[in-house]
Amino acid sequence: MRGASGTRRARVRALAKINLDLRVLGKRPDGYHELRTIFQTISLADTLEIAFTPGRATSVEMEDPLGIPDNLAVRAARLALEAMRASGRVEIGLRKRVPMGAGLGGGSSDAAAVLLALPALAGRVLPLPRLCALASELGSDVTFFLLGGTAVGVGRGNELFPLPDGPPRPGVLVAPGVHVSTAEAYRRLSPCLTTELQQNKIVAFPLQAWPGGDPETACNDFEAVVFPQHRQLAGLKRRLRQAGASPALMTGSGSAIFGLFRTGRDVSRALAALEGEMAFRISLVSRARYRALWWRALEGHIAQKIWPPQSRYAP
Ligand code: C5P
């Protein structure tokens, strides 16, 4: 795990998320919007190779074939080093599989992966509240990936309430290659949010609790402003519904659409019906599985299976 130069490395998977339900209540005085959502980690993931070499000088290098500007994972590494009062060289190799600008939280998950892995490699302890504060600074969705599984998100989406693990339902995710700007989607949605709607949503939301809720009542408020701009998205949702998905919904501010099914065979049929589209077979990843994946990825660097992962090199 530690090379001749003192380098410690790990290969970790940064899972994507979907929103099983997403309601936007209104604009807050700080400019963000108040949300009620249900986050869920899914099996689709990016892979990050993270290496840390202690040293006096600090540098963060990223090998990213896509050349993503101002990558959130690099910012996460800088913030984590600062918070740990650690110095050295961080090298990150990113293999991107999660479509970008699709509402799947890929960039946020990459950043959270760095926050979880770097302390384990650097032999420092960053307690969960500290990690959550760093995650919130990086973006509204980042905090969720410190938890994984199924969780209710309120506030900006960074105040989280874990829900019990549900059954591992199979699904299909369609990413039509349409890039939606989150800030722009919020701007379009904002004028549509009335006081009356807010009251209804506050009362109605707890009834959506997952996995006990009725999938037929699940909704994503962004569909109302994103579908008219990108007509093919409503068509994809309809095709997933026709193939038997329940629910079939856009995730986040779009543009990816997911459908959940009862069996793997239903998924195969749906994928055949979506031939020609960029469609993935997915499964919902529970919190227990999410943590198990992390513990395995950091094997050798951690002594015990506790959460968040704790470095075995920590004093
Ligand atoms: O927090 P994050 O950087 O991911 O948010 C991107 C943009 O989305 C913000 O600048 C803001 O315009 C909008 N947003 C919002 N309300 C939220 C989350 C994001 O208005 N709860």
GROMACS .gro file of N, CA, C and O in nm, residues 10-114:
model
  420
   10ALA      N    1  -0.521   0.420  -0.328
   10ALA     CA    2  -0.645   0.341  -0.323
   10ALA      C    3  -0.723   0.365  -0.451
   10ALA      O    4  -0.715   0.474  -0.510
   11ARG      N    5  -0.796   0.262  -0.493
   11ARG     CA    6  -0.887   0.278  -0.607
   11ARG      C    7  -1.029   0.269  -0.551
   11ARG      O    8  -1.063   0.168  -0.488
   12VAL      N    9  -1.107   0.376  -0.569
   12VAL     CA   10  -1.241   0.379  -0.509
   12VAL      C   11  -1.345   0.405  -0.617
   12VAL      O   12  -1.316   0.462  -0.722
   13ARG      N   13  -1.468   0.359  -0.590
   13ARG     CA   14  -1.578   0.385  -0.683
   13ARG      C   15  -1.665   0.495  -0.625
   13ARG      O   16  -1.699   0.492  -0.507
   14ALA      N   17  -1.698   0.594  -0.708
   14ALA     CA   18  -1.784   0.704  -0.667
   14ALA      C   19  -1.920   0.682  -0.733
   14ALA      O   20  -1.936   0.704  -0.853
   15LEU      N   21  -2.017   0.634  -0.653
   15LEU     CA   22  -2.147   0.595  -0.707
   15LEU      C   23  -2.232   0.717  -0.742
   15LEU      O   24  -2.222   0.821  -0.676
   16ALA      N   25  -2.317   0.702  -0.842
   16ALA     CA   26  -2.412   0.808  -0.878
   16ALA      C   27  -2.535   0.800  -0.787
   16ALA      O   28  -2.553   0.703  -0.714
   17LYS      N   29  -2.619   0.904  -0.793
   17LYS     CA   30  -2.746   0.903  -0.719
   17LYS      C   31  -2.862   0.931  -0.815
   17LYS      O   32  -2.842   0.989  -0.923
   18ILE      N   33  -2.980   0.890  -0.770
   18ILE     CA   34  -3.102   0.939  -0.835
   18ILE      C   35  -3.187   1.002  -0.726
   18ILE      O   36  -3.163   0.979  -0.607
   19ASN      N   37  -3.285   1.083  -0.765
   19ASN     CA   38  -3.381   1.138  -0.670
   19ASN      C   39  -3.513   1.062  -0.690
   19ASN      O   40  -3.574   1.069  -0.797
   20LEU      N   41  -3.553   0.986  -0.588
   20LEU     CA   42  -3.676   0.908  -0.597
   20LEU      C   43  -3.798   0.998  -0.589
   20LEU      O   44  -3.909   0.958  -0.624
   21ASP      N   45  -3.779   1.119  -0.540
   21ASP     CA   46  -3.884   1.220  -0.530
   21ASP      C   47  -3.812   1.353  -0.512
   21ASP      O   48  -3.708   1.356  -0.445
   22LEU      N   49  -3.861   1.459  -0.573
   22LEU     CA   50  -3.791   1.588  -0.561
   22LEU      C   51  -3.890   1.702  -0.573
   22LEU      O   52  -3.955   1.720  -0.676
   23ARG      N   53  -3.906   1.776  -0.463
   23ARG     CA   54  -3.997   1.891  -0.462
   23ARG      C   55  -3.921   2.015  -0.419
   23ARG      O   56  -3.844   2.011  -0.323
   24VAL      N   57  -3.945   2.122  -0.491
   24VAL     CA   58  -3.878   2.249  -0.461
   24VAL      C   59  -3.983   2.341  -0.401
   24VAL      O   60  -4.084   2.370  -0.465
   25LEU      N   61  -3.960   2.384  -0.276
   25LEU     CA   62  -4.065   2.459  -0.206
   25LEU      C   63  -4.061   2.608  -0.238
   25LEU      O   64  -4.164   2.671  -0.254
   26GLY      N   65  -3.942   2.667  -0.243
   26GLY     CA   66  -3.935   2.811  -0.269
   26GLY      C   67  -3.794   2.861  -0.252
   26GLY      O   68  -3.706   2.789  -0.204
   27LYS      N   69  -3.775   2.987  -0.292
   27LYS     CA   70  -3.641   3.047  -0.284
   27LYS      C   71  -3.616   3.097  -0.142
   27LYS      O   72  -3.706   3.154  -0.079
   28ARG      N   73  -3.495   3.076  -0.093
   28ARG     CA   74  -3.460   3.118   0.042
   28ARG      C   75  -3.386   3.251   0.038
   28ARG      O   76  -3.338   3.291  -0.067
   29PRO      N   77  -3.375   3.317   0.153
   29PRO     CA   78  -3.305   3.446   0.154
   29PRO      C   79  -3.160   3.434   0.105
   29PRO      O   80  -3.105   3.530   0.052
   30ASP      N   81  -3.095   3.316   0.119
   30ASP     CA   82  -2.956   3.302   0.075
   30ASP      C   83  -2.943   3.272  -0.075
   30ASP      O   84  -2.832   3.250  -0.125
   31GLY      N   85  -3.057   3.270  -0.146
   31GLY     CA   86  -3.052   3.250  -0.291
   31GLY      C   87  -3.071   3.104  -0.333
   31GLY      O   88  -3.104   3.075  -0.447
   32TYR      N   89  -3.047   3.011  -0.239
   32TYR     CA   90  -3.071   2.869  -0.268
   32TYR      C   91  -3.220   2.840  -0.256
   32TYR      O   92  -3.296   2.923  -0.206
   33HIS      N   93  -3.261   2.721  -0.297
   33HIS     CA   94  -3.400   2.681  -0.286
   33HIS      C   95  -3.418   2.574  -0.180
   33HIS      O   96  -3.331   2.489  -0.163
   34GLU      N   97  -3.531   2.581  -0.113
   34GLU     CA   98  -3.563   2.485  -0.008
   34GLU      C   99  -3.618   2.358  -0.074
   34GLU      O  100  -3.712   2.365  -0.151
   35LEU      N  101  -3.557   2.245  -0.042
   35LEU     CA  102  -3.594   2.118  -0.108
   35LEU      C  103  -3.657   2.019  -0.012
   35LEU      O  104  -3.632   2.022   0.108
   36ARG      N  105  -3.733   1.928  -0.070
   36ARG     CA  106  -3.771   1.804  -0.003
   36ARG      C  107  -3.743   1.695  -0.105
   36ARG      O  108  -3.807   1.692  -0.210
   37THR      N  109  -3.646   1.611  -0.076
   37THR     CA  110  -3.612   1.510  -0.176
   37THR      C  111  -3.578   1.377  -0.111
   37THR      O  112  -3.554   1.371   0.011
   38ILE      N  113  -3.580   1.271  -0.190
   38ILE     CA  114  -3.530   1.141  -0.143
   38ILE      C  115  -3.416   1.101  -0.235
   38ILE      O  116  -3.435   1.082  -0.355
   39PHE      N  117  -3.297   1.097  -0.177
   39PHE     CA  118  -3.177   1.056  -0.252
   39PHE      C  119  -3.162   0.904  -0.244
   39PHE      O  120  -3.194   0.843  -0.141
   40GLN      N  121  -3.103   0.849  -0.349
   40GLN     CA  122  -3.076   0.705  -0.351
   40GLN      C  123  -2.947   0.677  -0.429
   40GLN      O  124  -2.937   0.720  -0.545
   41THR      N  125  -2.852   0.606  -0.368
   41THR     CA  126  -2.731   0.569  -0.445
   41THR      C  127  -2.764   0.453  -0.540
   41THR      O  128  -2.845   0.366  -0.507
   42ILE      N  129  -2.701   0.457  -0.658
   42ILE     CA  130  -2.722   0.351  -0.759
   42ILE      C  131  -2.586   0.291  -0.800
   42ILE      O  132  -2.481   0.346  -0.767
   43SER      N  133  -2.595   0.182  -0.875
   43SER     CA  134  -2.474   0.105  -0.905
   43SER      C  135  -2.382   0.170  -1.008
   43SER      O  136  -2.265   0.134  -1.017
   44LEU      N  137  -2.431   0.264  -1.087
   44LEU     CA  138  -2.347   0.333  -1.186
   44LEU      C  139  -2.242   0.418  -1.112
   44LEU      O  140  -2.277   0.488  -1.018
   45ALA      N  141  -2.115   0.411  -1.157
   45ALA     CA  142  -2.010   0.479  -1.078
   45ALA      C  143  -1.892   0.524  -1.163
   45ALA      O  144  -1.860   0.462  -1.265
   46ASP      N  145  -1.826   0.630  -1.118
   46ASP     CA  146  -1.694   0.669  -1.168
   46ASP      C  147  -1.590   0.590  -1.087
   46ASP      O  148  -1.622   0.540  -0.978
   47THR      N  149  -1.467   0.582  -1.140
   47THR     CA  150  -1.359   0.522  -1.061
   47THR      C  151  -1.249   0.625  -1.041
   47THR      O  152  -1.211   0.695  -1.136
   48LEU      N  153  -1.202   0.637  -0.917
   48LEU     CA  154  -1.092   0.729  -0.887
   48LEU      C  155  -0.974   0.652  -0.831
   48LEU      O  156  -0.992   0.566  -0.744
   49GLU      N  157  -0.856   0.681  -0.884
   49GLU     CA  158  -0.731   0.629  -0.826
   49GLU      C  159  -0.672   0.746  -0.750
   49GLU      O  160  -0.640   0.849  -0.810
   50ILE      N  161  -0.661   0.731  -0.619
   50ILE     CA  162  -0.613   0.843  -0.538
   50ILE      C  163  -0.481   0.802  -0.472
   50ILE      O  164  -0.472   0.695  -0.411
   51ALA      N  165  -0.379   0.886  -0.488
   51ALA     CA  166  -0.249   0.858  -0.425
   51ALA      C  167  -0.208   0.978  -0.341
   51ALA      O  168  -0.229   1.093  -0.381
   52PHE      N  169  -0.151   0.949  -0.223
   52PHE     CA  170  -0.103   1.056  -0.136
   52PHE      C  171   0.042   1.028  -0.095
   52PHE      O  172   0.074   0.919  -0.049
   53THR      N  173   0.127   1.126  -0.118
   53THR     CA  174   0.267   1.116  -0.076
   53THR      C  175   0.295   1.230   0.021
   53THR      O  176   0.288   1.347  -0.019
   54PRO      N  177   0.325   1.199   0.148
   54PRO     CA  178   0.352   1.309   0.243
   54PRO      C  179   0.476   1.387   0.200
   54PRO      O  180   0.568   1.330   0.141
   55GLY      N  181   0.476   1.514   0.227
   55GLY     CA  182   0.590   1.599   0.191
   55GLY      C  183   0.562   1.740   0.241
   55GLY      O  184   0.452   1.769   0.286
   56ARG      N  185   0.666   1.824   0.231
   56ARG     CA  186   0.650   1.961   0.283
   56ARG      C  187   0.561   2.044   0.193
   56ARG      O  188   0.479   2.122   0.239
   57ALA      N  189   0.581   2.026   0.060
   57ALA     CA  190   0.502   2.106  -0.034
   57ALA      C  191   0.371   2.035  -0.066
   57ALA      O  192   0.365   1.912  -0.068
   58THR      N  193   0.268   2.114  -0.090
   58THR     CA  194   0.138   2.056  -0.125
   58THR      C  195   0.109   2.077  -0.272
   58THR      O  196   0.128   2.187  -0.325
   59SER      N  197   0.067   1.969  -0.339
   59SER     CA  198   0.022   1.983  -0.477
   59SER      C  199  -0.092   1.884  -0.501
   59SER      O  200  -0.096   1.777  -0.439
   60VAL      N  201  -0.184   1.923  -0.585
   60VAL     CA  202  -0.295   1.833  -0.621
   60VAL      C  203  -0.297   1.823  -0.773
   60VAL      O  204  -0.311   1.924  -0.842
   61GLU      N  205  -0.276   1.702  -0.822
   61GLU     CA  206  -0.275   1.682  -0.968
   61GLU      C  207  -0.386   1.587  -1.006
   61GLU      O  208  -0.412   1.490  -0.936
   62MET      N  209  -0.446   1.619  -1.120
   62MET     CA  210  -0.558   1.535  -1.163
   62MET      C  211  -0.534   1.488  -1.305
   62MET      O  212  -0.505   1.569  -1.393
   63GLU      N  213  -0.547   1.357  -1.323
   63GLU     CA  214  -0.537   1.302  -1.458
   63GLU      C  215  -0.679   1.270  -1.501
   63GLU      O  216  -0.743   1.179  -1.448
   64ASP      N  217  -0.729   1.354  -1.591
   64ASP     CA  218  -0.870   1.345  -1.628
   64ASP      C  219  -0.879   1.357  -1.780
   64ASP      O  220  -0.864   1.465  -1.836
   65PRO      N  221  -0.903   1.245  -1.849
   65PRO     CA  222  -0.904   1.246  -1.995
   65PRO      C  223  -1.006   1.346  -2.052
   65PRO      O  224  -0.989   1.395  -2.163
   66LEU      N  225  -1.110   1.379  -1.973
   66LEU     CA  226  -1.213   1.470  -2.024
   66LEU      C  227  -1.177   1.617  -2.000
   66LEU      O  228  -1.241   1.707  -2.053
   67GLY      N  229  -1.076   1.641  -1.915
   67GLY     CA  230  -1.033   1.778  -1.887
   67GLY      C  231  -1.144   1.865  -1.830
   67GLY      O  232  -1.165   1.978  -1.872
   68ILE      N  233  -1.216   1.813  -1.730
   68ILE     CA  234  -1.328   1.886  -1.669
   68ILE      C  235  -1.273   2.011  -1.599
   68ILE      O  236  -1.186   2.000  -1.512
   69PRO      N  237  -1.320   2.130  -1.636
   69PRO     CA  238  -1.264   2.251  -1.574
   69PRO      C  239  -1.307   2.264  -1.428
   69PRO      O  240  -1.419   2.226  -1.392
   70ASP      N  241  -1.218   2.317  -1.345
   70ASP     CA  242  -1.246   2.342  -1.204
   70ASP      C  243  -1.309   2.220  -1.136
   70ASP      O  244  -1.414   2.229  -1.073
   71ASN      N  245  -1.243   2.105  -1.154
   71ASN     CA  246  -1.300   1.979  -1.105
   71ASN      C  247  -1.321   1.982  -0.953
   71ASN      O  248  -1.232   2.018  -0.877
   72LEU      N  249  -1.442   1.942  -0.913
   72LEU     CA  250  -1.479   1.946  -0.771
   72LEU      C  251  -1.391   1.853  -0.686
   72LEU      O  252  -1.369   1.878  -0.568
   73ALA      N  253  -1.341   1.745  -0.748
   73ALA     CA  254  -1.257   1.650  -0.674
   73ALA      C  255  -1.124   1.715  -0.634
   73ALA      O  256  -1.071   1.689  -0.526
   74VAL      N  257  -1.072   1.803  -0.720
   74VAL     CA  258  -0.947   1.874  -0.689
   74VAL      C  259  -0.972   1.971  -0.574
   74VAL      O  260  -0.893   1.980  -0.478
   75ARG      N  261  -1.085   2.042  -0.582
   75ARG     CA  262  -1.119   2.134  -0.472
   75ARG      C  263  -1.137   2.058  -0.342
   75ARG      O  264  -1.098   2.105  -0.234
   76ALA      N  265  -1.197   1.940  -0.350
   76ALA     CA  266  -1.218   1.857  -0.229
   76ALA      C  267  -1.084   1.819  -0.168
   76ALA      O  268  -1.067   1.823  -0.045
   77ALA      N  269  -0.986   1.783  -0.252
   77ALA     CA  270  -0.854   1.743  -0.201
   77ALA      C  271  -0.787   1.859  -0.129
   77ALA      O  272  -0.730   1.843  -0.020
   78ARG      N  273  -0.795   1.979  -0.189
   78ARG     CA  274  -0.732   2.097  -0.126
   78ARG      C  275  -0.797   2.127   0.009
   78ARG      O  276  -0.728   2.151   0.108
   79LEU      N  277  -0.933   2.123   0.010
   79LEU     CA  278  -1.005   2.151   0.135
   79LEU      C  279  -0.970   2.048   0.243
   79LEU      O  280  -0.948   2.084   0.359
   80ALA      N  281  -0.965   1.920   0.203
   80ALA     CA  282  -0.938   1.814   0.301
   80ALA      C  283  -0.797   1.828   0.358
   80ALA      O  284  -0.777   1.817   0.480
   81LEU      N  285  -0.698   1.857   0.272
   81LEU     CA  286  -0.560   1.873   0.321
   81LEU      C  287  -0.552   1.987   0.423
   81LEU      O  288  -0.490   1.974   0.529
   82GLU      N  289  -0.621   2.097   0.388
   82GLU     CA  290  -0.621   2.213   0.476
   82GLU      C  291  -0.684   2.178   0.611
   82GLU      O  292  -0.628   2.209   0.716
   83ALA      N  293  -0.799   2.110   0.605
   83ALA     CA  294  -0.870   2.075   0.728
   83ALA      C  295  -0.789   1.977   0.813
   83ALA      O  296  -0.795   1.980   0.936
   84MET      N  297  -0.712   1.889   0.748
   84MET     CA  298  -0.632   1.789   0.823
   84MET      C  299  -0.498   1.847   0.868
   84MET      O  300  -0.424   1.780   0.938
   85ARG      N  301  -0.467   1.970   0.821
   85ARG     CA  302  -0.334   2.030   0.842
   85ARG      C  303  -0.226   1.933   0.794
   85ARG      O  304  -0.127   1.907   0.865
   86ALA      N  305  -0.250   1.876   0.677
   86ALA     CA  306  -0.153   1.782   0.619
   86ALA      C  307  -0.096   1.845   0.493
   86ALA      O  308  -0.164   1.924   0.426
   87SER      N  309   0.027   1.811   0.461
   87SER     CA  310   0.084   1.859   0.336
   87SER      C  311   0.142   1.740   0.260
   87SER      O  312   0.175   1.637   0.319
   88GLY      N  313   0.150   1.755   0.130
   88GLY     CA  314   0.202   1.647   0.047
   88GLY      C  315   0.144   1.654  -0.092
   88GLY      O  316   0.081   1.754  -0.129
   89ARG      N  317   0.168   1.546  -0.165
   89ARG     CA  318   0.127   1.544  -0.305
   89ARG      C  319   0.006   1.451  -0.322
   89ARG      O  320   0.012   1.336  -0.279
   90VAL      N  321  -0.099   1.505  -0.381
   90VAL     CA  322  -0.218   1.423  -0.409
   90VAL      C  323  -0.227   1.405  -0.560
   90VAL      O  324  -0.221   1.503  -0.635
   91GLU      N  325  -0.238   1.280  -0.603
   91GLU     CA  326  -0.258   1.253  -0.746
   91GLU      C  327  -0.391   1.179  -0.761
   91GLU      O  328  -0.414   1.079  -0.692
   92ILE      N  329  -0.474   1.232  -0.850
   92ILE     CA  330  -0.606   1.171  -0.871
   92ILE      C  331  -0.620   1.133  -1.018
   92ILE      O  332  -0.600   1.216  -1.107
   93GLY      N  333  -0.651   1.009  -1.042
   93GLY     CA  334  -0.685   0.964  -1.178
   93GLY      C  335  -0.834   0.937  -1.183
   93GLY      O  336  -0.887   0.867  -1.096
   94LEU      N  337  -0.902   0.997  -1.280
   94LEU     CA  338  -1.049   0.986  -1.283
   94LEU      C  339  -1.094   0.913  -1.409
   94LEU      O  340  -1.061   0.954  -1.520
   95ARG      N  341  -1.166   0.803  -1.389
   95ARG     CA  342  -1.230   0.736  -1.503
   95ARG      C  343  -1.380   0.762  -1.492
   95ARG      O  344  -1.446   0.714  -1.401
   96LYS      N  345  -1.429   0.846  -1.583
   96LYS     CA  346  -1.566   0.897  -1.574
   96LYS      C  347  -1.661   0.802  -1.647
   96LYS      O  348  -1.641   0.771  -1.765
   97ARG      N  349  -1.761   0.754  -1.577
   97ARG     CA  350  -1.865   0.674  -1.642
   97ARG      C  351  -2.003   0.735  -1.622
   97ARG      O  352  -2.094   0.710  -1.697
   98VAL      N  353  -2.016   0.815  -1.515
   98VAL     CA  354  -2.145   0.877  -1.485
   98VAL      C  355  -2.163   0.998  -1.578
   98VAL      O  356  -2.079   1.089  -1.577
   99PRO      N  357  -2.269   0.999  -1.659
   99PRO     CA  358  -2.289   1.114  -1.749
   99PRO      C  359  -2.295   1.245  -1.672
   99PRO      O  360  -2.347   1.250  -1.561
  100MET      N  361  -2.239   1.351  -1.733
  100MET     CA  362  -2.232   1.481  -1.664
  100MET      C  363  -2.351   1.569  -1.704
  100MET      O  364  -2.406   1.554  -1.813
  101GLY      N  365  -2.388   1.660  -1.615
  101GLY     CA  366  -2.501   1.750  -1.641
  101GLY      C  367  -2.630   1.673  -1.657
  101GLY      O  368  -2.720   1.712  -1.730
  102ALA      N  369  -2.640   1.560  -1.587
  102ALA     CA  370  -2.754   1.470  -1.606
  102ALA      C  371  -2.838   1.453  -1.479
  102ALA      O  372  -2.934   1.378  -1.478
  103GLY      N  373  -2.798   1.520  -1.369
  103GLY     CA  374  -2.875   1.509  -1.244
  103GLY      C  375  -2.839   1.386  -1.164
  103GLY      O  376  -2.913   1.344  -1.076
  104LEU      N  377  -2.721   1.328  -1.194
  104LEU     CA  378  -2.679   1.203  -1.128
  104LEU      C  379  -2.576   1.225  -1.018
  104LEU      O  380  -2.532   1.131  -0.954
  105GLY      N  381  -2.538   1.350  -0.997
  105GLY     CA  382  -2.445   1.384  -0.888
  105GLY      C  383  -2.305   1.329  -0.906
  105GLY      O  384  -2.232   1.312  -0.807
  106GLY      N  385  -2.263   1.302  -1.030
  106GLY     CA  386  -2.132   1.241  -1.054
  106GLY      C  387  -2.017   1.324  -0.997
  106GLY      O  388  -1.932   1.272  -0.924
  107GLY      N  389  -2.015   1.452  -1.026
  107GLY     CA  390  -1.908   1.541  -0.978
  107GLY      C  391  -1.910   1.550  -0.826
  107GLY      O  392  -1.804   1.552  -0.761
  108SER      N  393  -2.029   1.554  -0.769
  108SER     CA  394  -2.043   1.561  -0.622
  108SER      C  395  -1.991   1.434  -0.559
  108SER      O  396  -1.926   1.436  -0.454
  109SER      N  397  -2.021   1.321  -0.622
  109SER     CA  398  -1.977   1.192  -0.566
  109SER      C  399  -1.825   1.179  -0.575
  109SER      O  400  -1.762   1.128  -0.481
  110ASP      N  401  -1.766   1.227  -0.684
  110ASP     CA  402  -1.619   1.225  -0.696
  110ASP      C  403  -1.557   1.305  -0.581
  110ASP      O  404  -1.458   1.263  -0.520
  111ALA      N  405  -1.616   1.422  -0.554
  111ALA     CA  406  -1.563   1.508  -0.447
  111ALA      C  407  -1.577   1.440  -0.311
  111ALA      O  408  -1.483   1.440  -0.230
  112ALA      N  409  -1.694   1.378  -0.286
  112ALA     CA  410  -1.714   1.309  -0.158
  112ALA      C  411  -1.617   1.192  -0.146
  112ALA      O  412  -1.567   1.163  -0.036
  113ALA      N  413  -1.588   1.126  -0.258
  113ALA     CA  414  -1.495   1.012  -0.255
  113ALA      C  415  -1.356   1.058  -0.208
  113ALA      O  416  -1.290   0.990  -0.130
  114VAL      N  417  -1.315   1.175  -0.253
  114VAL     CA  418  -1.185   1.229  -0.211
  114VAL      C  419  -1.189   1.262  -0.061
  114VAL      O  420  -1.096   1.231   0.013
   0.00000   0.00000   0.00000
